[in-house]
Short mmCIF file of C-alpha atoms in Angstrom, two decimals:
data_model
loop_
_atom_site.label_atom_id
_atom_site.label_comp_id
_atom_site.label_asym_id
_atom_site.label_seq_id
_atom_site.Cartn_x
_atom_site.Cartn_y
_atom_site.Cartn_z
CA MET A 1 9.44 -86.54 -58.93
CA ILE A 2 7.71 -82.96 -60.99
CA ARG A 3 4.69 -84.18 -58.49
CA LYS A 4 7.78 -82.45 -55.80
CA LEU A 5 8.70 -80.03 -57.19
CA LEU A 6 5.76 -78.96 -58.04
CA PHE A 7 4.36 -79.31 -54.40
CA LEU A 8 7.54 -77.55 -52.95
CA LEU A 9 7.27 -74.73 -55.65
CA PHE A 10 3.50 -74.21 -54.12
CA PHE A 11 4.60 -74.02 -50.95
CA GLY A 12 7.02 -72.00 -51.55
CA LEU A 13 5.37 -69.44 -52.73
CA PHE A 14 2.66 -69.82 -50.27
CA LEU A 15 5.54 -68.62 -47.74
CA PHE A 16 6.52 -65.95 -49.35
CA GLY A 17 3.14 -64.49 -50.19
CA GLY A 18 3.06 -64.49 -46.18
CA TYR A 19 5.83 -62.69 -45.15
CA SER A 20 5.01 -60.39 -47.78
CA GLN A 21 4.45 -57.36 -45.19
CA ALA A 22 8.34 -57.14 -44.73
CA GLN A 23 8.72 -55.53 -48.19
CA ILE A 24 11.83 -53.20 -48.61
CA TRP A 25 11.38 -50.28 -48.13
CA PRO A 26 10.01 -47.50 -50.49
CA PHE A 27 7.83 -50.46 -51.43
CA ARG A 28 6.33 -51.85 -47.88
CA LYS A 29 2.76 -51.29 -47.18
CA ARG A 30 2.33 -50.09 -43.76
CA SER A 31 0.48 -52.88 -41.40
CA GLN A 32 -2.80 -52.05 -39.77
CA ALA A 33 -1.44 -52.17 -36.32
CA GLU A 34 1.18 -49.30 -37.89
CA LYS A 35 -1.58 -47.44 -39.07
CA ALA A 36 -3.72 -47.30 -35.71
CA THR A 37 -0.81 -45.97 -33.90
CA GLU A 38 -0.03 -43.19 -36.53
CA ASP A 39 -3.87 -42.10 -36.66
CA TYR A 40 -4.25 -42.47 -32.62
CA GLN A 41 -0.90 -40.10 -32.12
CA LYS A 42 -2.25 -37.69 -35.06
CA ARG A 43 -5.27 -36.82 -33.13
CA LYS A 44 -3.59 -36.69 -30.56
CA ARG A 45 -2.11 -33.78 -31.62
CA GLU A 46 -5.22 -32.08 -33.43
CA ALA A 47 -6.43 -32.64 -29.57
CA GLY A 48 -3.36 -30.57 -28.18
CA GLU A 49 -2.24 -33.44 -26.24
CA GLY A 50 -5.11 -33.98 -23.79
CA ASN A 51 -8.93 -36.14 -23.89
CA LEU A 52 -10.22 -36.39 -26.87
CA PHE A 53 -13.84 -35.69 -24.36
CA ASN A 54 -12.64 -32.62 -22.48
CA ARG A 55 -9.16 -30.56 -24.52
CA LEU A 56 -8.90 -28.89 -21.25
CA GLN A 57 -7.84 -32.00 -19.29
CA THR A 58 -4.95 -34.01 -19.72
CA THR A 59 -4.86 -37.26 -20.05
CA ASP A 60 -0.86 -37.52 -19.59
CA PRO A 61 0.07 -39.74 -17.00
CA ASN A 62 2.56 -37.52 -15.61
CA ARG A 63 0.11 -34.95 -15.10
CA THR A 64 -2.95 -36.04 -14.04
CA ASP A 65 -1.63 -35.36 -10.13
CA LEU A 66 -1.03 -31.12 -11.12
CA ARG A 67 -2.96 -29.23 -8.36
CA ASP A 68 -6.58 -28.21 -9.74
CA ASP A 69 -8.37 -26.69 -6.04
CA HIS A 70 -7.41 -22.75 -7.27
CA ILE A 71 -10.72 -22.04 -7.07
CA TRP A 72 -10.70 -22.77 -3.41
CA SER A 73 -8.95 -19.56 -2.02
CA GLY A 74 -7.80 -18.68 1.25
CA GLY A 75 -10.77 -16.73 1.67
CA THR A 76 -12.91 -19.55 1.33
CA ALA A 77 -14.44 -22.32 3.58
CA ALA A 78 -12.13 -24.75 1.46
CA THR A 79 -8.55 -26.34 3.22
CA SER A 80 -5.64 -27.01 1.09
CA TYR A 81 -4.84 -30.97 0.17
CA SER A 82 -2.84 -32.28 2.61
CA ASN A 83 1.16 -31.25 2.28
CA ALA A 84 0.41 -28.83 -0.70
CA GLY A 85 -0.54 -24.99 -0.24
CA ASN A 86 0.39 -21.94 -1.73
CA VAL A 87 3.03 -19.34 -0.32
CA SER A 88 1.45 -15.52 -1.50
CA LEU A 89 2.97 -12.05 -0.75
CA ALA A 90 -0.34 -9.88 -0.16
CA SER A 91 -2.79 -12.73 1.05
CA ALA A 92 -2.69 -15.53 3.08
CA SER A 93 0.08 -18.91 2.44
CA ARG A 94 -1.51 -21.54 2.96
CA TYR A 95 -0.15 -25.22 4.14
CA GLY A 96 -2.39 -28.85 4.45
CA VAL A 97 -1.59 -29.81 7.59
CA SER A 98 -3.91 -33.51 7.17
CA GLN A 99 -7.39 -33.38 5.88
CA GLY A 100 -9.68 -30.42 6.21
CA LEU A 101 -6.70 -28.63 8.93
CA GLU A 102 -5.31 -26.06 7.31
CA LEU A 103 -2.33 -23.09 8.62
CA GLN A 104 -2.17 -19.95 7.84
CA THR A 105 -0.32 -16.42 7.73
CA TRP A 106 0.31 -13.05 5.78
CA LEU A 107 3.73 -13.01 5.01
CA GLY A 108 3.43 -10.02 4.15
CA LEU A 109 2.19 -8.19 7.10
CA ASP A 110 5.02 -11.16 9.20
CA TYR A 111 7.42 -8.82 9.44
CA TRP A 112 5.42 -5.96 11.04
CA ILE A 113 2.45 -7.90 12.57
CA PRO A 114 3.78 -11.67 13.21
CA ASN A 115 0.47 -13.68 12.37
CA LEU A 116 -0.74 -17.30 12.35
CA PHE A 117 -3.77 -18.79 11.84
CA LEU A 118 -5.79 -22.46 11.83
CA LYS A 119 -8.90 -23.29 9.52
CA HIS A 120 -10.74 -26.59 10.56
CA GLU A 121 -13.32 -27.42 7.91
CA ILE A 122 -16.49 -27.87 9.88
CA SER A 123 -18.41 -30.06 7.48
CA ARG A 124 -18.90 -30.48 4.01
CA GLY A 125 -20.94 -31.27 0.83
CA ASP A 126 -23.92 -28.98 -1.02
CA ILE A 127 -22.58 -26.33 1.63
CA TRP A 128 -19.23 -25.69 3.39
CA VAL A 129 -18.23 -24.41 6.56
CA SER A 130 -15.29 -24.38 8.31
CA SER A 131 -13.52 -22.62 11.47
CA LEU A 132 -10.68 -19.87 11.01
CA HIS A 133 -8.27 -18.94 14.67
CA GLY A 134 -4.88 -17.23 15.04
CA ALA A 135 -2.81 -14.85 17.08
CA TYR A 136 -1.13 -11.80 15.76
CA SER A 137 0.54 -9.50 17.72
CA SER A 138 1.31 -5.80 16.06
CA TRP A 139 4.62 -4.51 18.69
CA PRO A 140 6.75 -5.60 16.64
CA GLY A 141 5.83 -2.94 13.39
CA LEU A 142 4.44 -0.64 16.06
CA LYS A 143 7.89 -0.91 17.95
CA GLN A 144 9.44 0.36 14.50
CA VAL A 145 7.17 3.14 14.37
CA TYR A 146 8.17 4.48 17.08
CA GLU A 147 11.66 4.45 17.48
CA LYS A 148 11.78 5.31 13.18
CA GLY A 149 8.56 7.28 12.76
CA GLY A 150 6.00 6.86 10.18
CA SER A 151 2.85 7.50 9.35
CA PHE A 152 0.54 5.47 12.23
CA PRO A 153 2.83 7.23 14.70
CA ALA A 154 2.96 6.07 18.81
CA ASP A 155 3.34 8.21 21.80
CA SER A 156 6.37 9.34 21.99
CA LEU A 157 6.23 10.21 25.58
CA THR A 158 5.63 6.14 26.61
CA GLY A 159 5.79 2.80 25.27
CA VAL A 160 4.67 0.50 22.77
CA PRO A 161 2.82 -1.80 24.49
CA LEU A 162 2.74 -4.98 24.32
CA THR A 163 0.29 -6.54 22.47
CA ILE A 164 -1.74 -9.56 21.31
CA SER A 165 -4.54 -10.06 19.62
CA VAL A 166 -6.78 -12.51 19.15
CA LYS A 167 -9.33 -13.83 15.53
CA ASN A 168 -12.02 -16.31 15.63
CA GLN A 169 -13.90 -16.32 12.08
CA LEU A 170 -16.92 -18.57 10.63
CA MET A 171 -16.61 -18.76 6.87
CA VAL A 172 -19.83 -20.78 5.09
CA SER A 173 -19.39 -21.60 1.16
CA LYS A 174 -21.38 -22.34 -1.72
CA PRO A 175 -20.12 -24.40 -4.72
CA PHE A 176 -21.73 -24.47 -7.77
CA TYR A 177 -21.21 -26.79 -10.66
CA ASP A 178 -20.77 -26.59 -14.47
CA VAL A 179 -23.47 -29.53 -15.57
CA MET A 180 -21.64 -29.68 -18.63
CA ASP A 181 -18.45 -30.11 -17.76
CA CYS A 182 -17.05 -33.05 -17.56
CA ASN A 183 -14.57 -33.30 -14.44
CA PRO A 184 -17.09 -31.82 -11.85
CA HIS A 185 -15.27 -31.95 -8.76
CA GLN A 186 -14.27 -28.34 -9.23
CA PRO A 187 -16.83 -25.57 -9.59
CA PHE A 188 -17.06 -22.91 -11.56
CA LEU A 189 -17.78 -20.52 -8.86
CA VAL A 190 -18.22 -19.88 -5.23
CA VAL A 191 -19.94 -18.17 -2.89
CA THR A 192 -18.34 -18.00 0.45
CA GLY A 193 -20.26 -15.57 3.47
CA PHE A 194 -17.51 -14.66 6.83
CA LEU A 195 -18.13 -13.52 9.91
CA ALA A 196 -14.93 -12.66 11.84
CA LEU A 197 -14.52 -11.17 15.82
CA ASP A 198 -10.76 -9.69 16.79
CA TYR A 199 -9.69 -8.79 20.44
CA GLY A 200 -6.61 -7.32 21.36
CA PHE A 201 -5.12 -7.34 24.42
CA ALA A 202 -2.24 -4.85 25.88
CA PHE A 203 -0.19 -6.80 28.51
CA THR A 204 1.48 -3.36 29.56
CA ASP A 205 0.20 0.55 30.29
CA GLU A 206 1.70 2.20 26.82
CA GLU A 207 -0.98 4.50 25.40
CA ILE A 208 -0.32 4.69 21.40
CA TYR A 209 -3.03 6.32 19.00
CA ILE A 210 -2.81 5.95 15.60
CA GLU A 211 -3.57 8.21 13.06
CA GLU A 212 -7.47 8.12 10.83
CA LYS A 213 -6.44 6.89 7.56
CA HIS A 214 -8.82 3.88 5.94
CA LEU A 215 -7.34 0.58 6.64
CA ILE A 216 -5.77 1.06 9.84
CA THR A 217 -8.21 2.65 11.80
CA PRO A 218 -11.10 0.46 11.90
CA ARG A 219 -8.66 -1.71 13.01
CA SER A 220 -6.42 -0.34 15.28
CA ILE A 221 -8.21 -1.28 18.23
CA ALA A 222 -7.01 -4.49 17.99
CA TYR A 223 -4.32 -3.94 16.64
CA ALA A 224 -3.36 -0.66 20.08
CA GLY A 225 -4.79 -3.55 22.23
CA LYS A 226 -7.94 -2.62 23.43
CA GLY A 227 -10.71 -4.13 22.50
CA LEU A 228 -12.86 -5.84 19.92
CA TYR A 229 -14.09 -4.80 16.37
CA GLY A 230 -15.67 -7.37 14.18
CA THR A 231 -16.17 -8.36 10.01
CA LEU A 232 -18.65 -9.22 8.17
CA GLY A 233 -18.71 -9.63 4.79
CA VAL A 234 -19.41 -11.87 1.23
CA ARG A 235 -17.17 -13.03 -1.52
CA GLY A 236 -16.94 -14.84 -4.97
CA ASP A 237 -14.41 -16.63 -6.64
CA TRP A 238 -14.62 -17.48 -10.09
CA ARG A 239 -12.57 -19.79 -12.57
CA ILE A 240 -13.27 -17.19 -16.15
CA ASN A 241 -10.97 -20.40 -17.52
CA PRO A 242 -8.45 -22.78 -16.27
CA VAL A 243 -6.06 -20.25 -16.04
CA LEU A 244 -8.18 -17.65 -15.06
CA TYR A 245 -9.86 -16.30 -12.20
CA ALA A 246 -12.11 -13.84 -10.97
CA ARG A 247 -12.16 -12.50 -7.33
CA GLY A 248 -14.56 -9.91 -5.28
CA GLU A 249 -15.33 -8.96 -1.47
CA LEU A 250 -16.82 -7.07 0.19
CA ARG A 251 -16.92 -6.44 3.88
CA GLY A 252 -17.35 -4.16 6.61
CA LEU A 253 -15.98 -3.76 10.20
CA ALA A 254 -18.13 -2.56 12.79
CA GLY A 255 -16.17 -1.18 16.78
CA ASN A 256 -15.39 2.03 18.67
CA PHE A 257 -13.23 3.81 16.41
CA ALA A 258 -13.81 7.38 14.39
CA SER A 259 -17.14 6.96 12.28
CA GLY A 260 -18.00 3.63 13.71
CA VAL A 261 -18.99 1.82 10.88
CA ALA A 262 -15.95 1.19 7.42
CA ILE A 263 -17.22 -0.53 4.08
CA GLU A 264 -13.67 -1.92 1.37
CA GLN A 265 -14.59 -3.58 -0.99
CA GLN A 266 -11.57 -5.31 -3.05
CA SER A 267 -11.34 -7.16 -6.55
CA SER A 268 -8.73 -8.37 -8.70
CA VAL A 269 -8.08 -10.70 -11.78
CA GLU A 270 -5.97 -13.94 -11.04
CA TYR A 271 -4.11 -15.26 -13.74
CA PHE A 272 -1.77 -18.69 -14.22
CA PRO A 273 1.05 -18.28 -16.92
CA PHE A 274 2.09 -21.00 -15.04
CA ARG A 275 0.12 -23.81 -13.74
CA ASN A 276 1.96 -23.05 -10.37
CA LEU A 277 2.77 -19.67 -10.31
CA SER A 278 -0.04 -17.07 -10.80
CA LEU A 279 -0.19 -13.11 -10.31
CA SER A 280 -2.91 -11.32 -9.48
CA GLY A 281 -4.39 -7.74 -9.95
CA GLY A 282 -6.85 -5.61 -9.14
CA TYR A 283 -7.77 -2.37 -5.90
CA VAL A 284 -9.04 -2.38 -2.94
CA VAL A 285 -11.69 0.50 -2.03
CA GLY A 286 -12.30 2.20 1.58
CA MET A 287 -15.72 4.38 2.86
CA GLY A 288 -15.83 5.91 6.12
CA ARG A 289 -15.32 8.70 7.63
CA PHE A 290 -11.54 9.16 8.91
CA GLY A 291 -10.29 12.75 9.85
CA GLU A 292 -10.84 14.84 6.22
CA ARG A 293 -11.43 11.36 3.71
CA PHE A 294 -14.68 9.56 3.35
CA PHE A 295 -13.11 7.30 0.07
CA SER A 296 -9.80 5.71 -0.86
CA LEU A 297 -9.17 3.89 -3.62
CA TRP A 298 -5.40 1.56 -3.59
CA PRO A 299 -4.02 -0.50 -6.22
CA PHE A 300 -3.67 -4.88 -5.42
CA PHE A 301 -1.06 -6.75 -6.67
CA ASP A 302 0.25 -10.32 -5.50
CA PHE A 303 2.36 -13.09 -6.47
CA SER A 304 1.92 -16.77 -5.31
CA LEU A 305 3.57 -19.52 -5.41
CA TYR A 306 1.52 -23.30 -5.61
CA PHE A 307 2.85 -26.29 -4.57
CA GLY A 308 2.33 -30.29 -3.57
CA LYS A 309 -0.50 -32.73 -6.08
CA LYS A 310 -3.72 -33.05 -6.01
CA GLN A 311 -6.24 -35.42 -4.54
CA GLY A 312 -8.76 -37.82 -5.21
CA ARG A 313 -11.44 -38.84 -3.54
CA LYS A 314 -11.14 -37.50 0.29
CA ARG A 315 -13.60 -38.93 2.31
CA GLY A 316 -14.85 -42.59 0.85
CA LEU A 317 -16.11 -43.36 -2.16
CA PHE A 318 -19.58 -42.83 -1.60
CA GLU A 319 -20.03 -40.89 1.77
CA GLN A 320 -19.43 -37.44 0.73
CA THR A 321 -18.78 -35.65 -2.83
CA MET A 322 -15.17 -34.55 -3.74
CA PHE A 323 -14.01 -31.61 -5.15
#
């Protein structure tokens, strides 16, 4: 009997010691699993809920599909992701129809000059090549000026010709990647060269004239349906950090207008207060002999709303490089 009591007493103490972690608070001790979980949560908070290897890259699965291609502006050779794009006031609004195919329109001009363009990706690799084709008509805007008056009036003794202008443009982009970046799919710099030809057709016999002003006069040949002008330029898009981008463009225009050649330079900074919303500010400079002025300067403002989700590898696992 004594042996049985001693055995039960020893066995009971063993059970009590085995479950001693279930102690009454505040005297209970944390388990190793609880300590590990708390340490992990603490490290996440200290890293801003980000990836410990790259604080700019989130580990939250609900945010991994956010757009990451903001450096590829409409002026570069890259097309928008499928079913993604942006709506902008003073620059190209874009929509990715499918892989390598994009629709563009300039909403800020659509009331005056309805326009629609299609950008097609020709090749992609170390160098990106795309072509852009489309049409626009200056007839609605010229009609408004003819009826209500404006800064580039039509001849009041005739009418306004019905015009259609076509644009064909070739873009070549070279991306530069940061080898120290843990997420190398997006470059920190994109340099683009482009060549565009615009030709305007008039379907009626009315004659109009457009005042000699920078930004308007070099394009007036196509606007008025009187022929061809060309544009040759280079631009750069720089990702300063994930929420701040610098963009600049230098272009030369040649055609049958007053000075024969005009030069324009545009620079802006794009800031993202939210990941899908950006505000841009900068300037546009025009140089060329138009009337009494050789140099003009205008402010530039833009607002863009981005939509859609980013995509992963676009052309197989090993065939092509990623964004």
